[in-house]
Structure formats: structure tokens, C-alpha cells
Amino acid sequence: MNITNEIISAYIDNLYVNENPKLEELREFAESRNVPIILKDTEKLLKVIMKLKEPARVLEIGTAVGYSSCVFADCCGCRVVTIESDEESAKAARLNIENLGFSDLVEVVQGDAREVLASLDKEEGFDILFIDAAKSHYREFWDLSMPLMKDECMVICDNVLMKGMTVSDEYDERGRYKTSINRMRDFIHYINGLDYADTALLPVGDGVSISLIDKSI
Ligand SMILES: C[S@@+](CC[C@H](N)C(=O)[O-])C[C@H]1O[C@@H](n2cnc3c(N)ncnc32)[C@H](O)[C@@H]1O
């Protein structure tokens, strides 16, 4: 099920304008091929956050065809390191990023984030982490990314409400997603219990969590 009211979502989506025609083309391309990219309301929220925080470096887990990485680079000129496990998607993302003129800002690293994260340079530090990949592994993505993040930073996770399934089993009609639902519930419980993180869960898109991190706490 959609976690948002359809009439309200339609109203919000009608207000959506993509100011960059090449990004709009990439959104249409992805949607026409059912590539799961950030929803329009989620994109708007992320852009406002990016503009507020003005991050120098963003770490993204889950590239797909490079849409959200290009949104980040486009809206605030930040550098982005984005990790994608699927080889074909990583290739497509690199081409799209080049076509949109963001090759100098966005680097695609191909591989499973659970392996890649350990090999990334810890020196410079990231300001924002965006997790948008396999839902069963959010806890691992979070823990493995934390050493790469600046002491004060932000973590944003997409799809945390999993079409309502995180809230109630009744939305998992065939009982197919038990493992990822339980893991997502554990993850949400985990991040809400961390002393160093202040987390808000928002019913935007498919559920977005925003955590402000202060590692000195
Ligand atoms: C929802 S899509 C990402 C969409 C993208 N963030 C956007 O909005 O344009 C999720 C992507 O994560 C990738 N993925 C899943 N598990 C992963 C992992 N363990 N490491 C890296 N990428 C992974 C999938 O192959 C898929 O392309």
C-alpha cells in the first residue's frame, strides 16, 4: 500500500517541477523502465535538506542509474561517492552521470556496499549519508559507514516504512517479506536508541528517516 494519502500525494506531485531538463529526461527514462528511483516528494525533501546543509561530500548506498546522485550534485554542487552492487546499473549510471555533466563531482563505485565501505578513505569524511539499497542490510550499511562520516553529520534512509509493512504485518499480504520487515524494524529500533543520533521518521515517499549525528556524545 502507499503510506501516503493518494489525493494528497497527487496534489504534491502536481507541484513538482524538475528545473533541469536532462534530469527530467533521466527520471522519465528510469520510471518508464521501472527502475526504482527516489519518489518526487522524497526528491523535494532531499533537495531542501541539501540546500540547508550545503554538504561538501555525500556518500550514497544504492545508485541504480545515477538519478539521485545527479540530483545531489545538481542542487548544491557537492561531491558524491555512490555505491552500486549491480554491474549493469553501475555502467548505466556512469554514462548518465557523464551525459548530465557531473563526472567531475560524482564517482560510482561498483560492488556490494558491505565490502566497498571498508575500503573507502576515512580521512576526508562525509557530511551526509543516503542509504537507499537492500532493506535487509540498513543496519550493516549504517555501522560500516559511520567511521567514514564526519563527527557532525546527517544520515538519511529511504523506504524505511516499506509500504506500511514496517508498521504492520497485515500489509505483507503473502508473508513474503518477513525477514526484511523484521530487519527494518530492528534497524529503526536501533537508530532510535543511539545516544549520538537524533532521528525523525517522516511519512514522505515510502518513509524517510533523518538522523542528526554528533559523534562526540
Ligand atoms: C532504490 S535503488 C537506488 C535508487 C537511487 N538512489 C535513486 O534514487 O536514483 C537501490 C539500488 O541499490 C542497489 N543495491 C542493493 N543492495 C546493494 C548493496 N548491498 N550494495 C550496493 N548496492 C546495492 C540495487 O542494485 C539498486 O540499484
mmCIF file of C-alpha atoms and ligand atoms in Angstrom:
data_model
loop_
_atom_site.group_PDB
_atom_site.id
_atom_site.type_symbol
_atom_site.label_atom_id
_atom_site.label_comp_id
_atom_site.label_asym_id
_atom_site.label_seq_id
_atom_site.Cartn_x
_atom_site.Cartn_y
_atom_site.Cartn_z
ATOM 1 C CA MET A 1 0.000 0.000 0.000
ATOM 2 C CA ASN A 2 1.026 3.622 -0.372
ATOM 3 C CA ILE A 3 1.879 5.059 3.013
ATOM 4 C CA THR A 4 0.595 8.449 1.895
ATOM 5 C CA ASN A 5 -2.938 9.505 1.027
ATOM 6 C CA GLU A 6 -3.282 9.248 -2.774
ATOM 7 C CA ILE A 7 -5.149 12.530 -3.194
ATOM 8 C CA ILE A 8 -2.604 14.421 -1.131
ATOM 9 C CA SER A 9 0.310 12.743 -2.947
ATOM 10 C CA ALA A 10 -1.205 13.636 -6.321
ATOM 11 C CA TYR A 11 -1.545 17.258 -5.203
ATOM 12 C CA ILE A 12 2.086 17.382 -4.017
ATOM 13 C CA ASP A 13 3.371 15.621 -7.146
ATOM 14 C CA ASN A 14 1.494 18.092 -9.339
ATOM 15 C CA LEU A 15 3.575 20.864 -7.802
ATOM 16 C CA TYR A 16 6.768 19.063 -8.765
ATOM 17 C CA VAL A 17 8.826 20.750 -11.466
ATOM 18 C CA ASN A 18 12.229 19.439 -12.478
ATOM 19 C CA GLU A 19 14.246 22.509 -13.390
ATOM 20 C CA ASN A 20 16.996 20.520 -15.107
ATOM 21 C CA PRO A 21 15.612 19.065 -18.387
ATOM 22 C CA LYS A 22 18.314 16.384 -18.517
ATOM 23 C CA LEU A 23 17.404 15.240 -15.010
ATOM 24 C CA GLU A 24 13.751 15.192 -16.006
ATOM 25 C CA GLU A 25 14.672 13.018 -19.008
ATOM 26 C CA LEU A 26 16.573 10.658 -16.703
ATOM 27 C CA ARG A 27 13.582 10.472 -14.307
ATOM 28 C CA GLU A 28 11.274 9.638 -17.239
ATOM 29 C CA PHE A 29 13.732 7.038 -18.552
ATOM 30 C CA ALA A 30 14.022 5.374 -15.129
ATOM 31 C CA GLU A 31 10.266 5.434 -14.497
ATOM 32 C CA SER A 32 9.497 4.005 -17.955
ATOM 33 C CA ARG A 33 11.778 1.047 -17.169
ATOM 34 C CA ASN A 34 10.544 0.606 -13.591
ATOM 35 C CA VAL A 35 13.953 1.454 -12.150
ATOM 36 C CA PRO A 36 13.236 2.319 -8.510
ATOM 37 C CA ILE A 37 14.480 5.884 -8.045
ATOM 38 C CA ILE A 38 13.561 8.371 -5.315
ATOM 39 C CA LEU A 39 9.935 9.466 -5.443
ATOM 40 C CA LYS A 40 9.149 13.075 -6.323
ATOM 41 C CA ASP A 41 8.202 14.160 -2.805
ATOM 42 C CA THR A 42 11.302 12.471 -1.411
ATOM 43 C CA GLU A 43 13.413 14.285 -4.005
ATOM 44 C CA LYS A 44 11.950 17.630 -2.956
ATOM 45 C CA LEU A 45 12.679 16.908 0.707
ATOM 46 C CA LEU A 46 16.247 15.811 -0.055
ATOM 47 C CA LYS A 47 16.895 18.917 -2.137
ATOM 48 C CA VAL A 48 15.740 21.217 0.669
ATOM 49 C CA ILE A 49 17.983 19.354 3.125
ATOM 50 C CA MET A 50 20.943 19.518 0.732
ATOM 51 C CA LYS A 51 20.484 23.244 0.272
ATOM 52 C CA LEU A 52 20.206 23.770 4.030
ATOM 53 C CA LYS A 53 23.226 21.649 4.921
ATOM 54 C CA GLU A 54 25.397 22.533 1.892
ATOM 55 C CA PRO A 55 27.404 19.289 2.205
ATOM 56 C CA ALA A 56 30.852 19.143 0.660
ATOM 57 C CA ARG A 57 30.705 15.337 0.349
ATOM 58 C CA VAL A 58 27.797 12.915 0.185
ATOM 59 C CA LEU A 59 28.024 9.140 0.461
ATOM 60 C CA GLU A 60 25.205 7.215 -1.203
ATOM 61 C CA ILE A 61 24.475 3.500 -0.944
ATOM 62 C CA GLY A 62 22.337 2.370 -3.900
ATOM 63 C CA THR A 63 22.999 4.202 -7.188
ATOM 64 C CA ALA A 64 20.676 2.447 -9.666
ATOM 65 C CA VAL A 65 21.017 4.615 -12.825
ATOM 66 C CA GLY A 66 22.541 7.572 -11.000
ATOM 67 C CA TYR A 67 19.420 9.701 -10.676
ATOM 68 C CA SER A 68 19.626 10.724 -7.005
ATOM 69 C CA SER A 69 23.417 11.257 -7.176
ATOM 70 C CA CYS A 70 22.872 13.701 -10.040
ATOM 71 C CA VAL A 71 20.082 15.443 -8.064
ATOM 72 C CA PHE A 72 22.529 15.991 -5.163
ATOM 73 C CA ALA A 73 25.335 17.272 -7.404
ATOM 74 C CA ASP A 74 22.900 19.455 -9.353
ATOM 75 C CA CYS A 75 21.267 21.128 -6.369
ATOM 76 C CA CYS A 76 24.338 22.014 -4.309
ATOM 77 C CA GLY A 77 27.475 21.203 -6.289
ATOM 78 C CA CYS A 78 28.581 18.635 -3.706
ATOM 79 C CA ARG A 79 30.874 15.726 -4.439
ATOM 80 C CA VAL A 80 29.167 12.327 -4.286
ATOM 81 C CA VAL A 81 30.559 8.833 -3.855
ATOM 82 C CA THR A 82 27.826 6.369 -4.733
ATOM 83 C CA ILE A 83 27.988 2.581 -4.374
ATOM 84 C CA GLU A 84 26.107 0.161 -6.617
ATOM 85 C CA SER A 85 26.337 -3.635 -6.476
ATOM 86 C CA ASP A 86 24.827 -4.358 -9.902
ATOM 87 C CA GLU A 87 27.403 -4.106 -12.703
ATOM 88 C CA GLU A 88 24.975 -3.114 -15.462
ATOM 89 C CA SER A 89 23.378 -0.417 -13.308
ATOM 90 C CA ALA A 90 26.794 0.960 -12.346
ATOM 91 C CA LYS A 91 27.746 1.160 -16.035
ATOM 92 C CA ALA A 92 24.466 2.874 -16.936
ATOM 93 C CA ALA A 93 24.905 5.284 -14.020
ATOM 94 C CA ARG A 94 28.402 6.292 -15.168
ATOM 95 C CA LEU A 95 27.072 7.024 -18.669
ATOM 96 C CA ASN A 96 24.142 9.045 -17.325
ATOM 97 C CA ILE A 97 26.376 10.992 -14.952
ATOM 98 C CA GLU A 98 28.691 11.835 -17.845
ATOM 99 C CA ASN A 99 25.765 12.819 -20.050
ATOM 100 C CA LEU A 100 24.471 15.167 -17.354
ATOM 101 C CA GLY A 101 27.930 16.721 -16.951
ATOM 102 C CA PHE A 102 28.550 15.557 -13.365
ATOM 103 C CA SER A 103 31.532 13.225 -13.905
ATOM 104 C CA ASP A 104 33.805 15.626 -12.009
ATOM 105 C CA LEU A 105 31.512 15.517 -8.966
ATOM 106 C CA VAL A 106 30.037 12.021 -8.856
ATOM 107 C CA GLU A 107 32.077 8.832 -8.504
ATOM 108 C CA VAL A 108 30.366 5.462 -8.922
ATOM 109 C CA VAL A 109 31.991 2.591 -7.052
ATOM 110 C CA GLN A 110 30.771 -0.798 -8.203
ATOM 111 C CA GLY A 111 30.444 -3.532 -5.591
ATOM 112 C CA ASP A 112 28.483 -4.657 -2.567
ATOM 113 C CA ALA A 113 28.482 -1.722 -0.165
ATOM 114 C CA ARG A 114 29.159 -4.120 2.716
ATOM 115 C CA GLU A 115 32.567 -4.792 1.138
ATOM 116 C CA VAL A 116 33.231 -1.450 -0.566
ATOM 117 C CA LEU A 117 32.653 0.691 2.539
ATOM 118 C CA ALA A 118 35.603 -0.874 4.362
ATOM 119 C CA SER A 119 37.929 0.109 1.507
ATOM 120 C CA LEU A 120 36.953 3.801 1.266
ATOM 121 C CA ASP A 121 39.303 6.502 2.512
ATOM 122 C CA LYS A 122 38.399 7.602 6.051
ATOM 123 C CA GLU A 123 40.451 10.803 6.004
ATOM 124 C CA GLU A 124 38.171 13.384 4.402
ATOM 125 C CA GLY A 125 34.826 12.416 5.941
ATOM 126 C CA PHE A 126 31.322 12.683 4.507
ATOM 127 C CA ASP A 127 28.706 15.224 5.614
ATOM 128 C CA ILE A 128 25.628 13.282 4.536
ATOM 129 C CA LEU A 129 24.972 9.573 4.090
ATOM 130 C CA PHE A 130 21.996 8.498 1.980
ATOM 131 C CA ILE A 131 21.006 4.839 2.325
ATOM 132 C CA ASP A 132 18.763 3.579 -0.482
ATOM 133 C CA ALA A 133 19.658 -0.070 -1.152
ATOM 134 C CA ALA A 134 18.744 -3.587 0.084
ATOM 135 C CA LYS A 135 16.401 -3.010 3.024
ATOM 136 C CA SER A 136 17.626 -6.060 4.967
ATOM 137 C CA HIS A 137 21.079 -4.534 5.302
ATOM 138 C CA TYR A 138 20.416 -0.997 6.530
ATOM 139 C CA ARG A 139 21.962 -1.733 9.938
ATOM 140 C CA GLU A 140 25.167 -3.029 8.304
ATOM 141 C CA PHE A 141 25.268 -0.064 5.907
ATOM 142 C CA TRP A 142 24.872 2.324 8.848
ATOM 143 C CA ASP A 143 27.540 0.670 11.040
ATOM 144 C CA LEU A 144 30.067 0.270 8.228
ATOM 145 C CA SER A 145 29.560 3.868 7.033
ATOM 146 C CA MET A 146 29.823 5.544 10.428
ATOM 147 C CA PRO A 147 33.677 5.545 10.531
ATOM 148 C CA LEU A 148 33.609 7.365 7.159
ATOM 149 C CA MET A 149 31.355 10.143 8.397
ATOM 150 C CA LYS A 150 32.374 13.480 9.894
ATOM 151 C CA ASP A 151 31.809 13.842 13.656
ATOM 152 C CA GLU A 152 28.785 16.040 12.959
ATOM 153 C CA CYS A 153 26.816 14.751 10.027
ATOM 154 C CA MET A 154 23.436 13.532 8.842
ATOM 155 C CA VAL A 155 22.108 10.143 7.759
ATOM 156 C CA ILE A 156 19.019 9.867 5.568
ATOM 157 C CA CYS A 157 17.430 6.485 4.837
ATOM 158 C CA ASP A 158 14.782 5.897 2.193
ATOM 159 C CA ASN A 159 11.961 3.322 2.167
ATOM 160 C CA VAL A 160 12.022 2.740 5.918
ATOM 161 C CA LEU A 161 8.242 2.298 6.143
ATOM 162 C CA MET A 162 8.256 -0.325 3.346
ATOM 163 C CA LYS A 163 4.761 0.390 2.029
ATOM 164 C CA GLY A 164 3.371 0.115 5.563
ATOM 165 C CA MET A 165 4.878 -3.317 6.203
ATOM 166 C CA THR A 166 7.267 -1.924 8.823
ATOM 167 C CA VAL A 167 4.230 -0.806 10.811
ATOM 168 C CA SER A 168 2.032 -3.881 10.439
ATOM 169 C CA ASP A 169 2.345 -7.419 9.045
ATOM 170 C CA GLU A 170 -1.113 -7.076 7.508
ATOM 171 C CA TYR A 171 0.451 -5.131 4.600
ATOM 172 C CA ASP A 172 2.708 -8.068 3.764
ATOM 173 C CA GLU A 173 -0.230 -9.928 2.295
ATOM 174 C CA ARG A 174 1.618 -13.088 1.224
ATOM 175 C CA GLY A 175 4.105 -13.101 4.086
ATOM 176 C CA ARG A 176 6.963 -12.809 1.569
ATOM 177 C CA TYR A 177 8.984 -10.081 3.238
ATOM 178 C CA LYS A 178 9.124 -11.309 6.849
ATOM 179 C CA THR A 179 12.928 -11.205 7.067
ATOM 180 C CA SER A 180 13.386 -7.734 5.616
ATOM 181 C CA ILE A 181 10.435 -6.387 7.624
ATOM 182 C CA ASN A 182 11.915 -7.699 10.871
ATOM 183 C CA ARG A 183 15.339 -6.367 9.966
ATOM 184 C CA MET A 184 13.913 -2.943 9.141
ATOM 185 C CA ARG A 185 12.031 -2.888 12.460
ATOM 186 C CA ASP A 186 15.250 -3.815 14.297
ATOM 187 C CA PHE A 187 17.093 -1.095 12.377
ATOM 188 C CA ILE A 188 14.565 1.591 13.281
ATOM 189 C CA HIS A 189 14.642 0.486 16.911
ATOM 190 C CA TYR A 190 18.464 0.569 16.786
ATOM 191 C CA ILE A 191 18.821 4.081 15.345
ATOM 192 C CA ASN A 192 16.179 5.459 17.688
ATOM 193 C CA GLY A 193 18.125 4.119 20.669
ATOM 194 C CA LEU A 194 21.515 5.595 19.731
ATOM 195 C CA ASP A 195 22.775 8.321 22.086
ATOM 196 C CA TYR A 196 24.719 10.036 19.323
ATOM 197 C CA ALA A 197 21.786 10.230 16.872
ATOM 198 C CA ASP A 198 18.571 12.249 16.889
ATOM 199 C CA THR A 199 16.168 10.611 14.484
ATOM 200 C CA ALA A 200 12.875 11.664 12.904
ATOM 201 C CA LEU A 201 10.737 9.267 10.849
ATOM 202 C CA LEU A 202 8.740 11.005 8.151
ATOM 203 C CA PRO A 203 5.784 9.599 6.191
ATOM 204 C CA VAL A 204 7.179 11.012 2.950
ATOM 205 C CA GLY A 205 7.510 8.857 -0.177
ATOM 206 C CA ASP A 206 7.913 5.342 1.191
ATOM 207 C CA GLY A 207 9.109 6.583 4.586
ATOM 208 C CA VAL A 208 12.265 8.579 5.166
ATOM 209 C CA SER A 209 14.361 8.668 8.330
ATOM 210 C CA ILE A 210 16.567 11.641 9.054
ATOM 211 C CA SER A 211 19.212 11.333 11.757
ATOM 212 C CA LEU A 212 21.397 14.129 13.031
ATOM 213 C CA ILE A 213 24.666 12.671 14.258
ATOM 214 C CA ASP A 214 27.014 14.092 16.851
ATOM 215 C CA LYS A 215 29.714 11.519 17.495
ATOM 216 C CA SER A 216 31.097 13.465 20.465
ATOM 217 C CA ILE A 217 28.048 12.442 22.547
HETATM 218 C C1 LIG B 1 16.281 2.023 -4.917
HETATM 219 S S1 LIG B 1 17.637 1.749 -5.944
HETATM 220 C C2 LIG B 1 18.587 3.217 -5.757
HETATM 221 C C3 LIG B 1 17.936 4.402 -6.393
HETATM 222 C C4 LIG B 1 18.779 5.651 -6.413
HETATM 223 N N1 LIG B 1 19.227 6.007 -5.082
HETATM 224 C C5 LIG B 1 17.968 6.800 -6.971
HETATM 225 O O1 LIG B 1 17.071 7.275 -6.241
HETATM 226 O O2 LIG B 1 18.229 7.214 -8.111
HETATM 227 C C6 LIG B 1 18.550 0.604 -4.992
HETATM 228 C C7 LIG B 1 19.857 0.148 -5.645
HETATM 229 O O3 LIG B 1 20.670 -0.421 -4.618
HETATM 230 C C8 LIG B 1 21.434 -1.460 -5.199
HETATM 231 N N2 LIG B 1 21.883 -2.308 -4.089
HETATM 232 C C9 LIG B 1 21.164 -3.231 -3.411
HETATM 233 N N3 LIG B 1 21.925 -3.820 -2.469
HETATM 234 C C10 LIG B 1 23.150 -3.227 -2.537
HETATM 235 C C11 LIG B 1 24.369 -3.400 -1.830
HETATM 236 N N4 LIG B 1 24.479 -4.322 -0.855
HETATM 237 N N5 LIG B 1 25.411 -2.628 -2.162
HETATM 238 C C12 LIG B 1 25.308 -1.702 -3.151
HETATM 239 N N6 LIG B 1 24.184 -1.513 -3.870
HETATM 240 C C13 LIG B 1 23.123 -2.263 -3.566
HETATM 241 C C14 LIG B 1 20.471 -2.127 -6.170
HETATM 242 O O4 LIG B 1 21.173 -2.841 -7.168
HETATM 243 C C15 LIG B 1 19.684 -0.937 -6.713
HETATM 244 O O5 LIG B 1 20.219 -0.477 -7.931
#
